JSON list of C-alpha atoms in Angstrom, two decimals:
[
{"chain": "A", "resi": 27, "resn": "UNK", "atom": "CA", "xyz": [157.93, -13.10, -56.65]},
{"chain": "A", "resi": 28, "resn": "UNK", "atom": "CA", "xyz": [153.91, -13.29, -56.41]},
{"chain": "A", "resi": 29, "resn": "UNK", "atom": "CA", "xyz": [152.54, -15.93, -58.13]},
{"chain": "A", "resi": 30, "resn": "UNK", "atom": "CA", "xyz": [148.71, -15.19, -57.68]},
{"chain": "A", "resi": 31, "resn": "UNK", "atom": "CA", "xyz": [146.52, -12.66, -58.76]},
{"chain": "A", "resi": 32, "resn": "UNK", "atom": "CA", "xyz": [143.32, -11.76, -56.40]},
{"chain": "A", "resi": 33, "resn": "UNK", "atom": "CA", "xyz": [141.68, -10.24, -59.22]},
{"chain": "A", "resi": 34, "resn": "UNK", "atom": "CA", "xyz": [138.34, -8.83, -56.49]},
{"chain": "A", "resi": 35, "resn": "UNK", "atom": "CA", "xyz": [137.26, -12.19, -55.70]},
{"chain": "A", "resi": 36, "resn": "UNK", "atom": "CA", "xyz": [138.53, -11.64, -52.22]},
{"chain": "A", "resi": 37, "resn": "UNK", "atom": "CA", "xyz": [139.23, -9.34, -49.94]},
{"chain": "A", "resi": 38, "resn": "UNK", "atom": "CA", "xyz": [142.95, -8.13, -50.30]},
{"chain": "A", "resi": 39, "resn": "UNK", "atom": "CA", "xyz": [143.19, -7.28, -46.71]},
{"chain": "A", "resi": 40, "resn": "UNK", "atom": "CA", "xyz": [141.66, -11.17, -46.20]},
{"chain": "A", "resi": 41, "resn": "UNK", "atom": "CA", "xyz": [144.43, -12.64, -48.37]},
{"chain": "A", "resi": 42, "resn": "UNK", "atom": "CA", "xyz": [147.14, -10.51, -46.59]},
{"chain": "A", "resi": 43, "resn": "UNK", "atom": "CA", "xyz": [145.82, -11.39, -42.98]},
{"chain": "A", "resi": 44, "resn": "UNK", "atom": "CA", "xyz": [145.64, -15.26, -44.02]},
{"chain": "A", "resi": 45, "resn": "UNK", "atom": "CA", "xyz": [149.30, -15.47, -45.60]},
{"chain": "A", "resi": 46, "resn": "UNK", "atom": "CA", "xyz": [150.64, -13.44, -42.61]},
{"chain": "A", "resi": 47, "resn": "UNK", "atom": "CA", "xyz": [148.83, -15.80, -40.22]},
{"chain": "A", "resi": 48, "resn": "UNK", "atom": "CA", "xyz": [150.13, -18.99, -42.44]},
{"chain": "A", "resi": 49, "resn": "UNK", "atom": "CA", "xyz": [154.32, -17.08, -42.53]},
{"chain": "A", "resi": 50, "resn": "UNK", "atom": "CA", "xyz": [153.92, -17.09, -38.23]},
{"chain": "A", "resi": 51, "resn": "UNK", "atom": "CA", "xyz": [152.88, -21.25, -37.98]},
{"chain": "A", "resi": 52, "resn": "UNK", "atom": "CA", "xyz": [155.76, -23.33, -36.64]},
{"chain": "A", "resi": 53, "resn": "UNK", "atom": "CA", "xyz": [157.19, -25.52, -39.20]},
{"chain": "A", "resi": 54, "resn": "UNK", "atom": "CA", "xyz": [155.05, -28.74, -38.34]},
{"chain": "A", "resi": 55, "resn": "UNK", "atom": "CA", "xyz": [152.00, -26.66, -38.23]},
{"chain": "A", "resi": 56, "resn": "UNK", "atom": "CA", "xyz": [152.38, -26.69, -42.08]},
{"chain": "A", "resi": 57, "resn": "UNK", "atom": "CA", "xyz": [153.28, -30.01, -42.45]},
{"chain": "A", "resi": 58, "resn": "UNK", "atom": "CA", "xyz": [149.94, -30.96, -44.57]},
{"chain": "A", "resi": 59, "resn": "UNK", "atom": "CA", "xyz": [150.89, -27.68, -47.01]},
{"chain": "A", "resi": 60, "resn": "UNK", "atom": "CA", "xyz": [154.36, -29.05, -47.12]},
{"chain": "A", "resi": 61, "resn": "UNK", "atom": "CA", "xyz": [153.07, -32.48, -48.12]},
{"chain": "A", "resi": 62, "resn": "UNK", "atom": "CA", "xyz": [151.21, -31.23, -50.72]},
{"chain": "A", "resi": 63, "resn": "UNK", "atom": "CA", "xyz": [153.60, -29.16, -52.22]},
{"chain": "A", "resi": 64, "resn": "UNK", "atom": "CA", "xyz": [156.05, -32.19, -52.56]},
{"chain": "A", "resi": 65, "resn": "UNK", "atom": "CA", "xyz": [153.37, -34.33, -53.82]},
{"chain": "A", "resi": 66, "resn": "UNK", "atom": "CA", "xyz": [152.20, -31.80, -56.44]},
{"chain": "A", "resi": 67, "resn": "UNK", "atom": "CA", "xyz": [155.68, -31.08, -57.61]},
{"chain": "A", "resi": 68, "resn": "UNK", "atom": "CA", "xyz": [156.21, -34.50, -58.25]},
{"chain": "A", "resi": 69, "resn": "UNK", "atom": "CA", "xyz": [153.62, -35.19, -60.14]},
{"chain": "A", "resi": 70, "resn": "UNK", "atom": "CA", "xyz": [154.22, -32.50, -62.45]},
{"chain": "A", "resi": 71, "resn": "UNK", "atom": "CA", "xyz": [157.89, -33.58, -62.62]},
{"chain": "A", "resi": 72, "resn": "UNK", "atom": "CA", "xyz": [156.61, -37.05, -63.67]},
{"chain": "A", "resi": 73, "resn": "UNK", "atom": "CA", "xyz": [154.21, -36.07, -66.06]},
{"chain": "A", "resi": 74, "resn": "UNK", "atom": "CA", "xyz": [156.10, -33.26, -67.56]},
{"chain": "A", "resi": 75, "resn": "UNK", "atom": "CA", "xyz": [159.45, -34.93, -68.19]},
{"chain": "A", "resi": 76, "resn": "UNK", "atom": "CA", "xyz": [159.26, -38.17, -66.27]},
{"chain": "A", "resi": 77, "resn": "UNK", "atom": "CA", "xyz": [157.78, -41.73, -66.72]},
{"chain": "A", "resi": 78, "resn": "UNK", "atom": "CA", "xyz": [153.70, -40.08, -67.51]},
{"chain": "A", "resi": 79, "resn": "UNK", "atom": "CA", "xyz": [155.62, -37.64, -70.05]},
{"chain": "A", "resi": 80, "resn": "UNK", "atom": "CA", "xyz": [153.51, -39.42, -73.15]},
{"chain": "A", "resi": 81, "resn": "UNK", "atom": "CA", "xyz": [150.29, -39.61, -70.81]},
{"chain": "A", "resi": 82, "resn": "UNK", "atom": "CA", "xyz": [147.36, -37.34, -71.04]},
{"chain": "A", "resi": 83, "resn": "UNK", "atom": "CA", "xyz": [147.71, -34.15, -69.53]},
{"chain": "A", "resi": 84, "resn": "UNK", "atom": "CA", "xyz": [144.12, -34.23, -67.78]},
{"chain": "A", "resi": 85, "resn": "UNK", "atom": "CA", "xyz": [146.29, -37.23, -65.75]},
{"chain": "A", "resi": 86, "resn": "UNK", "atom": "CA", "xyz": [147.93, -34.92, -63.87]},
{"chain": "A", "resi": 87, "resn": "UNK", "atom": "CA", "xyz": [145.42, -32.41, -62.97]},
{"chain": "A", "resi": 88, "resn": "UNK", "atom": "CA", "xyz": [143.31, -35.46, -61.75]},
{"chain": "A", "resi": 89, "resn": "UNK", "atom": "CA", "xyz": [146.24, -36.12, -59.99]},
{"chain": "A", "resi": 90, "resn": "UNK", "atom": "CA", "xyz": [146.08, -32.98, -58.17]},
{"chain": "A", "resi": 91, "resn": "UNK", "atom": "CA", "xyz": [143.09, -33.35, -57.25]},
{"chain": "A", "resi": 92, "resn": "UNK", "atom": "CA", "xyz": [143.70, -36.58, -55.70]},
{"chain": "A", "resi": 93, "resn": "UNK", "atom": "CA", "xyz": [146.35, -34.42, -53.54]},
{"chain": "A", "resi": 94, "resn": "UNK", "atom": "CA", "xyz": [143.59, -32.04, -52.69]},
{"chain": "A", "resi": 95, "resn": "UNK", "atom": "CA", "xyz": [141.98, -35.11, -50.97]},
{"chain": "A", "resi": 96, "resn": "UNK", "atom": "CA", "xyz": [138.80, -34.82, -53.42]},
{"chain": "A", "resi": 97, "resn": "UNK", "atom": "CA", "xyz": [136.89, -38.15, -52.79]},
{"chain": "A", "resi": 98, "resn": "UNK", "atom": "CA", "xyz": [134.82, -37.72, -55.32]},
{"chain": "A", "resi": 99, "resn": "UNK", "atom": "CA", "xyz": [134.45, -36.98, -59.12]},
{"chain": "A", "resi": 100, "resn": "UNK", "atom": "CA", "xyz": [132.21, -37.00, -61.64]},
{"chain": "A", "resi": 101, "resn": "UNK", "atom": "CA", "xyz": [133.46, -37.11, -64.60]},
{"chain": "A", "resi": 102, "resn": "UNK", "atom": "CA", "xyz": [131.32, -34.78, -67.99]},
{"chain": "A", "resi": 103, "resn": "UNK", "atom": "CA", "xyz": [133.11, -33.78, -70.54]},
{"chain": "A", "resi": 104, "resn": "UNK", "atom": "CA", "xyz": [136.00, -31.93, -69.61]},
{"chain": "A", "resi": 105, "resn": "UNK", "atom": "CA", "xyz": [134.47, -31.06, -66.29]},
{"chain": "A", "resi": 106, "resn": "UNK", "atom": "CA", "xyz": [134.92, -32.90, -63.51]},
{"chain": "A", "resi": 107, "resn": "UNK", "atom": "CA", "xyz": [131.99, -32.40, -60.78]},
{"chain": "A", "resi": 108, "resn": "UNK", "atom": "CA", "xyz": [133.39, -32.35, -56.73]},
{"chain": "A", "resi": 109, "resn": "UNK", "atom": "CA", "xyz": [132.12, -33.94, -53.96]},
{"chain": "A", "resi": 110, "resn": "UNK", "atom": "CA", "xyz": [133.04, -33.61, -50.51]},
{"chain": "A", "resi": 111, "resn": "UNK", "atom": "CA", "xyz": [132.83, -36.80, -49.57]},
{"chain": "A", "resi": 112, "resn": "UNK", "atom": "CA", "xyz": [132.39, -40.36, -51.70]},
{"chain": "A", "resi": 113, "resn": "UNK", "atom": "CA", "xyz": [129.46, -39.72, -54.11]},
{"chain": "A", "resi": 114, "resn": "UNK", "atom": "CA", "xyz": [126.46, -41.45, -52.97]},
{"chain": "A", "resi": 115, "resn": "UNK", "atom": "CA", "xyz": [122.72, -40.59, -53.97]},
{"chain": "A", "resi": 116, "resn": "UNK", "atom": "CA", "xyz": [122.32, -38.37, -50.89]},
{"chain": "A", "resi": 117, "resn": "UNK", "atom": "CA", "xyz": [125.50, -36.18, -51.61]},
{"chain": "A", "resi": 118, "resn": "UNK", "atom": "CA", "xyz": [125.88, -33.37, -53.24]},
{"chain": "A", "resi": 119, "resn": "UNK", "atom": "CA", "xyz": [128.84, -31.48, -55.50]},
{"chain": "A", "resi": 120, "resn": "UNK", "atom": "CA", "xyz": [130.22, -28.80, -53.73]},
{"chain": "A", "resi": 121, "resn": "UNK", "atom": "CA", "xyz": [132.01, -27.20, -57.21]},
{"chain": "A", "resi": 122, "resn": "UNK", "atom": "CA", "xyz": [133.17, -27.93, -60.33]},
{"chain": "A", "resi": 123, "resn": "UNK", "atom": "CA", "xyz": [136.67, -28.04, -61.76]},
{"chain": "A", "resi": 124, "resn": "UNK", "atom": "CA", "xyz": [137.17, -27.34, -65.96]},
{"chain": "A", "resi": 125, "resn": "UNK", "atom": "CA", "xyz": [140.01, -28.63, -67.42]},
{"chain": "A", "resi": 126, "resn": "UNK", "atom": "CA", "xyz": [142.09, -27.19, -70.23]},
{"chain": "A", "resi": 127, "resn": "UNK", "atom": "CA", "xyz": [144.64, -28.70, -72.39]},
{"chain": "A", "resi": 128, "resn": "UNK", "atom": "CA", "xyz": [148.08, -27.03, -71.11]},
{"chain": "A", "resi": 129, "resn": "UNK", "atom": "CA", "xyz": [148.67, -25.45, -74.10]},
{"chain": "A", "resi": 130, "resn": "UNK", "atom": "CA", "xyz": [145.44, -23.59, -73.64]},
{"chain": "A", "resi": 131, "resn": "UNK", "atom": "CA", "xyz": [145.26, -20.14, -72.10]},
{"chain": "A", "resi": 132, "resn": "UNK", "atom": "CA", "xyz": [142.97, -19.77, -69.23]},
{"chain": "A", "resi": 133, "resn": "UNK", "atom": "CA", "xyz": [142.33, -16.26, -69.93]},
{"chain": "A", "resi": 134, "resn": "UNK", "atom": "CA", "xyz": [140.77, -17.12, -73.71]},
{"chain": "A", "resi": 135, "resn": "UNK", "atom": "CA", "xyz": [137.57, -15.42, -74.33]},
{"chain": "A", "resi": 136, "resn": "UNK", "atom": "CA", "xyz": [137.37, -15.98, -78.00]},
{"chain": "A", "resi": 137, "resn": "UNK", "atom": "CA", "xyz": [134.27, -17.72, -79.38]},
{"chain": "A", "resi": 138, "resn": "UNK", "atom": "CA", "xyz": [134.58, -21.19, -78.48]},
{"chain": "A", "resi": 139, "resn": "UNK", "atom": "CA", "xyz": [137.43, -20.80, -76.06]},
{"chain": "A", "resi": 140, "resn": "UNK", "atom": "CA", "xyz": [135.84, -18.75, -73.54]},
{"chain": "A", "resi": 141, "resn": "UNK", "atom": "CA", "xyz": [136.50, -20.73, -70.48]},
{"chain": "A", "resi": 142, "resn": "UNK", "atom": "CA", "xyz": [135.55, -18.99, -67.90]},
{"chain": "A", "resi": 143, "resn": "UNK", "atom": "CA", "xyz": [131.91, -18.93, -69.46]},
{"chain": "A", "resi": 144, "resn": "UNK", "atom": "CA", "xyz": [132.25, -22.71, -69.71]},
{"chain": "A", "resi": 145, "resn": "UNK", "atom": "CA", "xyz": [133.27, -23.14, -66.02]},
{"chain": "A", "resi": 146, "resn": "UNK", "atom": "CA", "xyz": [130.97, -21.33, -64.98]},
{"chain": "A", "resi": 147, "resn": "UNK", "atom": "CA", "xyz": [128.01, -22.48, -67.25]},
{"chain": "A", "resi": 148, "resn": "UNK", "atom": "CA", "xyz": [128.73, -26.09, -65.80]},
{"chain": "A", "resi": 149, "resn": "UNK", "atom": "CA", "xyz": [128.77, -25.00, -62.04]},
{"chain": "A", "resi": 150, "resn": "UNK", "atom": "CA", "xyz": [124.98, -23.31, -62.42]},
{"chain": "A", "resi": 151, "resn": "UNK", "atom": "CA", "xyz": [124.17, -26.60, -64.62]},
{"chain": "A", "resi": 152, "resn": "UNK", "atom": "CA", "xyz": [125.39, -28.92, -61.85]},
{"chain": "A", "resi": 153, "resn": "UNK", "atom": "CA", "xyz": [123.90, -26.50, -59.03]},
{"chain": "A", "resi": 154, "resn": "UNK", "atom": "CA", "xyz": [126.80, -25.58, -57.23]},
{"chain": "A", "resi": 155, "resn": "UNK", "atom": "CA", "xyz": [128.32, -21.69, -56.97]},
{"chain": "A", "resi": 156, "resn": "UNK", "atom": "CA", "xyz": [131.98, -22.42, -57.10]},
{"chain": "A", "resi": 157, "resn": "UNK", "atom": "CA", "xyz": [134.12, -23.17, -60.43]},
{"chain": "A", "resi": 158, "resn": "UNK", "atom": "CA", "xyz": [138.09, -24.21, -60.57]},
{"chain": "A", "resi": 159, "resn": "UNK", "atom": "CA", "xyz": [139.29, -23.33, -63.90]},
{"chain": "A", "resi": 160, "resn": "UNK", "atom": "CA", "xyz": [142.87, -25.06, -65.03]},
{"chain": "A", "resi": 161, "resn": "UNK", "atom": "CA", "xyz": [145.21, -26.04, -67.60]},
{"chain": "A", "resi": 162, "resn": "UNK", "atom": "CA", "xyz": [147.77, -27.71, -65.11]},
{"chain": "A", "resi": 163, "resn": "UNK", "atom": "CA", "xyz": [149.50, -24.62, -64.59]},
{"chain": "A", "resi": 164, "resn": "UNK", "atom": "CA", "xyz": [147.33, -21.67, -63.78]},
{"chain": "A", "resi": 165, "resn": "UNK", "atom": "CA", "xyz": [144.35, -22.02, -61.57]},
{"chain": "A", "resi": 166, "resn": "UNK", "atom": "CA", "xyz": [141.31, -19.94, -60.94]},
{"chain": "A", "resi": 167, "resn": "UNK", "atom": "CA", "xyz": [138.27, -19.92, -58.93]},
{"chain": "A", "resi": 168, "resn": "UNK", "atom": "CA", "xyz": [135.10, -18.08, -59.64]},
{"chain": "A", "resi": 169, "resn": "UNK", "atom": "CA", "xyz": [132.01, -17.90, -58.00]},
{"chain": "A", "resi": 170, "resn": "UNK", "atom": "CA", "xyz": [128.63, -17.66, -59.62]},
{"chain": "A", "resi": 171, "resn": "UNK", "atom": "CA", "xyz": [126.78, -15.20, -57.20]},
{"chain": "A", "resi": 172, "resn": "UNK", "atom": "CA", "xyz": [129.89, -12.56, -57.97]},
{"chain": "A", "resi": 173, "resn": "UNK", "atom": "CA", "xyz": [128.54, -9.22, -58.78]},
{"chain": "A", "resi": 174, "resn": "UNK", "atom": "CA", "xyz": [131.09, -9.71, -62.41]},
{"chain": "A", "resi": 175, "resn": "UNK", "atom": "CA", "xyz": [131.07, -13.45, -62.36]},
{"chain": "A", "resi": 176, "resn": "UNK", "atom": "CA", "xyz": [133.24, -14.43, -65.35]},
{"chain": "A", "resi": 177, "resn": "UNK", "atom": "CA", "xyz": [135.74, -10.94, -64.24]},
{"chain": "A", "resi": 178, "resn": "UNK", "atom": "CA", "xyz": [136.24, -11.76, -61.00]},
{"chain": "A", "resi": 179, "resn": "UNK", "atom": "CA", "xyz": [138.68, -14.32, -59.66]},
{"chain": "A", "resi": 180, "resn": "UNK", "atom": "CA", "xyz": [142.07, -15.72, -57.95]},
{"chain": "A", "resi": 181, "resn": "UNK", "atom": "CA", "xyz": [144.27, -16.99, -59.74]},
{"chain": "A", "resi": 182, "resn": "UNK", "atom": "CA", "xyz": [147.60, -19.16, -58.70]},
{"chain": "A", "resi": 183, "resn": "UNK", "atom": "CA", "xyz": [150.44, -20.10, -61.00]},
{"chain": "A", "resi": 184, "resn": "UNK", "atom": "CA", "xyz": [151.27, -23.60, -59.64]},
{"chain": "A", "resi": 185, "resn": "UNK", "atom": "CA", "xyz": [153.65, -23.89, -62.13]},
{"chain": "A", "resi": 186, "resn": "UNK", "atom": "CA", "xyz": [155.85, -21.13, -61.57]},
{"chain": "A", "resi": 187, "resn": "UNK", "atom": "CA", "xyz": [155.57, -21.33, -57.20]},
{"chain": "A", "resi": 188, "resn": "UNK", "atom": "CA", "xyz": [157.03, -25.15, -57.68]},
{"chain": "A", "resi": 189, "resn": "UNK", "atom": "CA", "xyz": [159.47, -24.36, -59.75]},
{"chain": "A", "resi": 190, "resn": "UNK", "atom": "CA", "xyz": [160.81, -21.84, -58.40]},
{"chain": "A", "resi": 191, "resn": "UNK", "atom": "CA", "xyz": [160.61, -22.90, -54.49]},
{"chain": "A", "resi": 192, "resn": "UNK", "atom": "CA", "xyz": [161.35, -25.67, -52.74]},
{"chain": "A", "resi": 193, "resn": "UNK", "atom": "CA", "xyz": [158.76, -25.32, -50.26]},
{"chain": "A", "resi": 194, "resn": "UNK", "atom": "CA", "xyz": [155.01, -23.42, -50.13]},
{"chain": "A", "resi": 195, "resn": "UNK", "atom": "CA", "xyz": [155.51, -20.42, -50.84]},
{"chain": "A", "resi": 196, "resn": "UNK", "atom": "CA", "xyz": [152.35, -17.50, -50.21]},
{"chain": "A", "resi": 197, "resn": "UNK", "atom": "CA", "xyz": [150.88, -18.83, -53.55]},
{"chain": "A", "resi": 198, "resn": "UNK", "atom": "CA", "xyz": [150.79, -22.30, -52.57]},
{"chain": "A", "resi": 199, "resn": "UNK", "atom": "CA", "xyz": [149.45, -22.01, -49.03]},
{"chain": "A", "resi": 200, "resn": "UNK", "atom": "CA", "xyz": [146.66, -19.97, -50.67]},
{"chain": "A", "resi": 201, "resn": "UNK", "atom": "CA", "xyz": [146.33, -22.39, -53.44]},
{"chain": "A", "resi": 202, "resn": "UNK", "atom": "CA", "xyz": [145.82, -25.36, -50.74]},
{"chain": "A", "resi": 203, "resn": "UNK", "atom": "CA", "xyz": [143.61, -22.86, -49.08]},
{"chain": "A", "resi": 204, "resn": "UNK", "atom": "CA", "xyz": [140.98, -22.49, -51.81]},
{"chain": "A", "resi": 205, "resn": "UNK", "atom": "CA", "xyz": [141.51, -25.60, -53.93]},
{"chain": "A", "resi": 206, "resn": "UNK", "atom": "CA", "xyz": [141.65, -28.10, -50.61]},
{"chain": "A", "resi": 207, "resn": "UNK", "atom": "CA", "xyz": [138.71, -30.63, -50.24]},
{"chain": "A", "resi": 208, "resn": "UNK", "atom": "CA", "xyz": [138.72, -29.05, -46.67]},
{"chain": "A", "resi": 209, "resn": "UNK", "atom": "CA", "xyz": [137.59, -26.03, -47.90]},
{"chain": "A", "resi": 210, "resn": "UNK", "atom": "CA", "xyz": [134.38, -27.27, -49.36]},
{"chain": "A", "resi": 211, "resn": "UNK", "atom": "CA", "xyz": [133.32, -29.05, -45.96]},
{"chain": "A", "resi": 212, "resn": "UNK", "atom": "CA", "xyz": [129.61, -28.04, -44.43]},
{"chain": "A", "resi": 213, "resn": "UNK", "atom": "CA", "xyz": [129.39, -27.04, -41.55]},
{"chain": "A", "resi": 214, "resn": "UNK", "atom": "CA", "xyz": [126.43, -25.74, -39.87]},
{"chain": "A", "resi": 215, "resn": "UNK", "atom": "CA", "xyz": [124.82, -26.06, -43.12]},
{"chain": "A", "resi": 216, "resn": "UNK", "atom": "CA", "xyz": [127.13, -23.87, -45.14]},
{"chain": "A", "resi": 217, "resn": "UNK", "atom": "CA", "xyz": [130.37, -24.63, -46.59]},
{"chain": "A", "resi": 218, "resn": "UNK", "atom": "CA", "xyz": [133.85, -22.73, -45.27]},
{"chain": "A", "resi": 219, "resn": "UNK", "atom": "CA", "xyz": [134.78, -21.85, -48.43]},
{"chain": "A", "resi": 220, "resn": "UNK", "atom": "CA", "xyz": [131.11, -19.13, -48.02]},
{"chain": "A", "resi": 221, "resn": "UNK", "atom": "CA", "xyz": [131.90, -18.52, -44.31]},
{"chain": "A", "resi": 222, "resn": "UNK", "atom": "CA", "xyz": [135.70, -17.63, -45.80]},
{"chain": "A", "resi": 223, "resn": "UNK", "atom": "CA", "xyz": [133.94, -15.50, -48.65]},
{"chain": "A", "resi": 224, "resn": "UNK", "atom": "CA", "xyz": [131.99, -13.85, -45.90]},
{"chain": "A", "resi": 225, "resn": "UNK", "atom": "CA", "xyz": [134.30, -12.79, -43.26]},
{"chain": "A", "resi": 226, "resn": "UNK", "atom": "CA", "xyz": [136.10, -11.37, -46.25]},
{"chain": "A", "resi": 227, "resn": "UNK", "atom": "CA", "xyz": [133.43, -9.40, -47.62]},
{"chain": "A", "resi": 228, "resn": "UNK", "atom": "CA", "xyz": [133.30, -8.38, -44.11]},
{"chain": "A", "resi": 229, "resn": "UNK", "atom": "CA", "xyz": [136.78, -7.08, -44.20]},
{"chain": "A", "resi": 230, "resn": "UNK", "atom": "CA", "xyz": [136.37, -5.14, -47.49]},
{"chain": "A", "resi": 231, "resn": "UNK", "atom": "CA", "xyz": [133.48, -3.48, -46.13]},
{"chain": "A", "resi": 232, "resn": "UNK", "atom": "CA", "xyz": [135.09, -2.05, -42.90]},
{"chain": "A", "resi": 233, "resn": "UNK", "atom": "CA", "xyz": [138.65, -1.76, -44.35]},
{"chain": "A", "resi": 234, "resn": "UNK", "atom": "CA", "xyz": [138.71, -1.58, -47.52]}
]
């Protein structure tokens, strides 16, 4: 079972190549995928049905984060801002992450509920051109120099890949892909997560 959706946020000959290329790695090569996965699946076991069942929700997401080795978060409204490394007064965010409540759909686009628009309203207001979008469960990221911005995403269903698996599955290792802190490094003055987002507009071009 797939449990993403590359909704033209990436190239699908990009996300093919990269899964394939993850599928061939030697077991230990994964080992920091693996980790995750375990981690993540615990915490939602805990806070789900285990001793953080009567916490807030936005606990675990945080929590996920923390897996996703974020340093750094500011915290406005239900937004949290990302930084790369600990937030001092010469770093910068490198994205933004919206939280729902899990109940919430992540698709909404009703008047009030449209939170896509509010993900991506608070990456442009905090000067950054990646926004995560989540209500525990489902995860998106959209960038704010996309052609359809608020149309145009990925989506994983972290819910349904740890549930069902016992280890990363394609979703995941894409998930800890695009949601990693490793992701949002700079390097050579850009991040990866651009150089990523270029090679695969690179791909759609020729290939696609």
């Amino acid at each position: 079972m797939r449990y993403f959706d590359n909704h033209f946020l990436f190239s699908e000959t990009y996300i093919k190549e990269y899964i394939k290329q993850e599928n061939r790695k030697k077991t230990e090569a994964n080992d920091d995928i693996e980790s995750a996965f375990k981690q993540i699946k615990e915490w939602n076991d805990g806070y789900v049905s285990g001793d953080y069942s009567n916490e807030h929700w936005f606990g675990y997401i945080d929590s996920v984060l923390d897996v996703l080795k974020f340093p750094g978060r500011q915290i406005v409204g239900n937004t949290r801002v990302l930084y790369a490394n600990t937030i001092s007064e010469s770093e910068r965010p490198v994205a933004v992450c919206h939280f729902v409540e899990k109940e919430e759909y992540i698709t909404s686009t009703r008047k009030g509920k449209y939170y896509a628009y509010d993900a991506l309203r608070a990456a442009k207001g905090h000067g950054v051109s990646w926004a995560m979008l989540t209500n525990g469960y489902q995860w998106r990221i959209y960038n704010t120099k996309n052609v359809s911005p608020y149309e145009n995403y990925l989506e994983i269903d972290i819910e349904e890949s740890i549930k069902n698996n016992t280890k990363a599955d394609d979703a995941f290792k894409l998930f800890h892909l695009f949601f990693n802190v490793h992701t949002y490094y700079t390097k050579d003055g850009e991040l990866e997560i651009e150089k990523i987002k270029d090679l695969s507009d690179a791909k759609a071009e020729t290939i696609e």
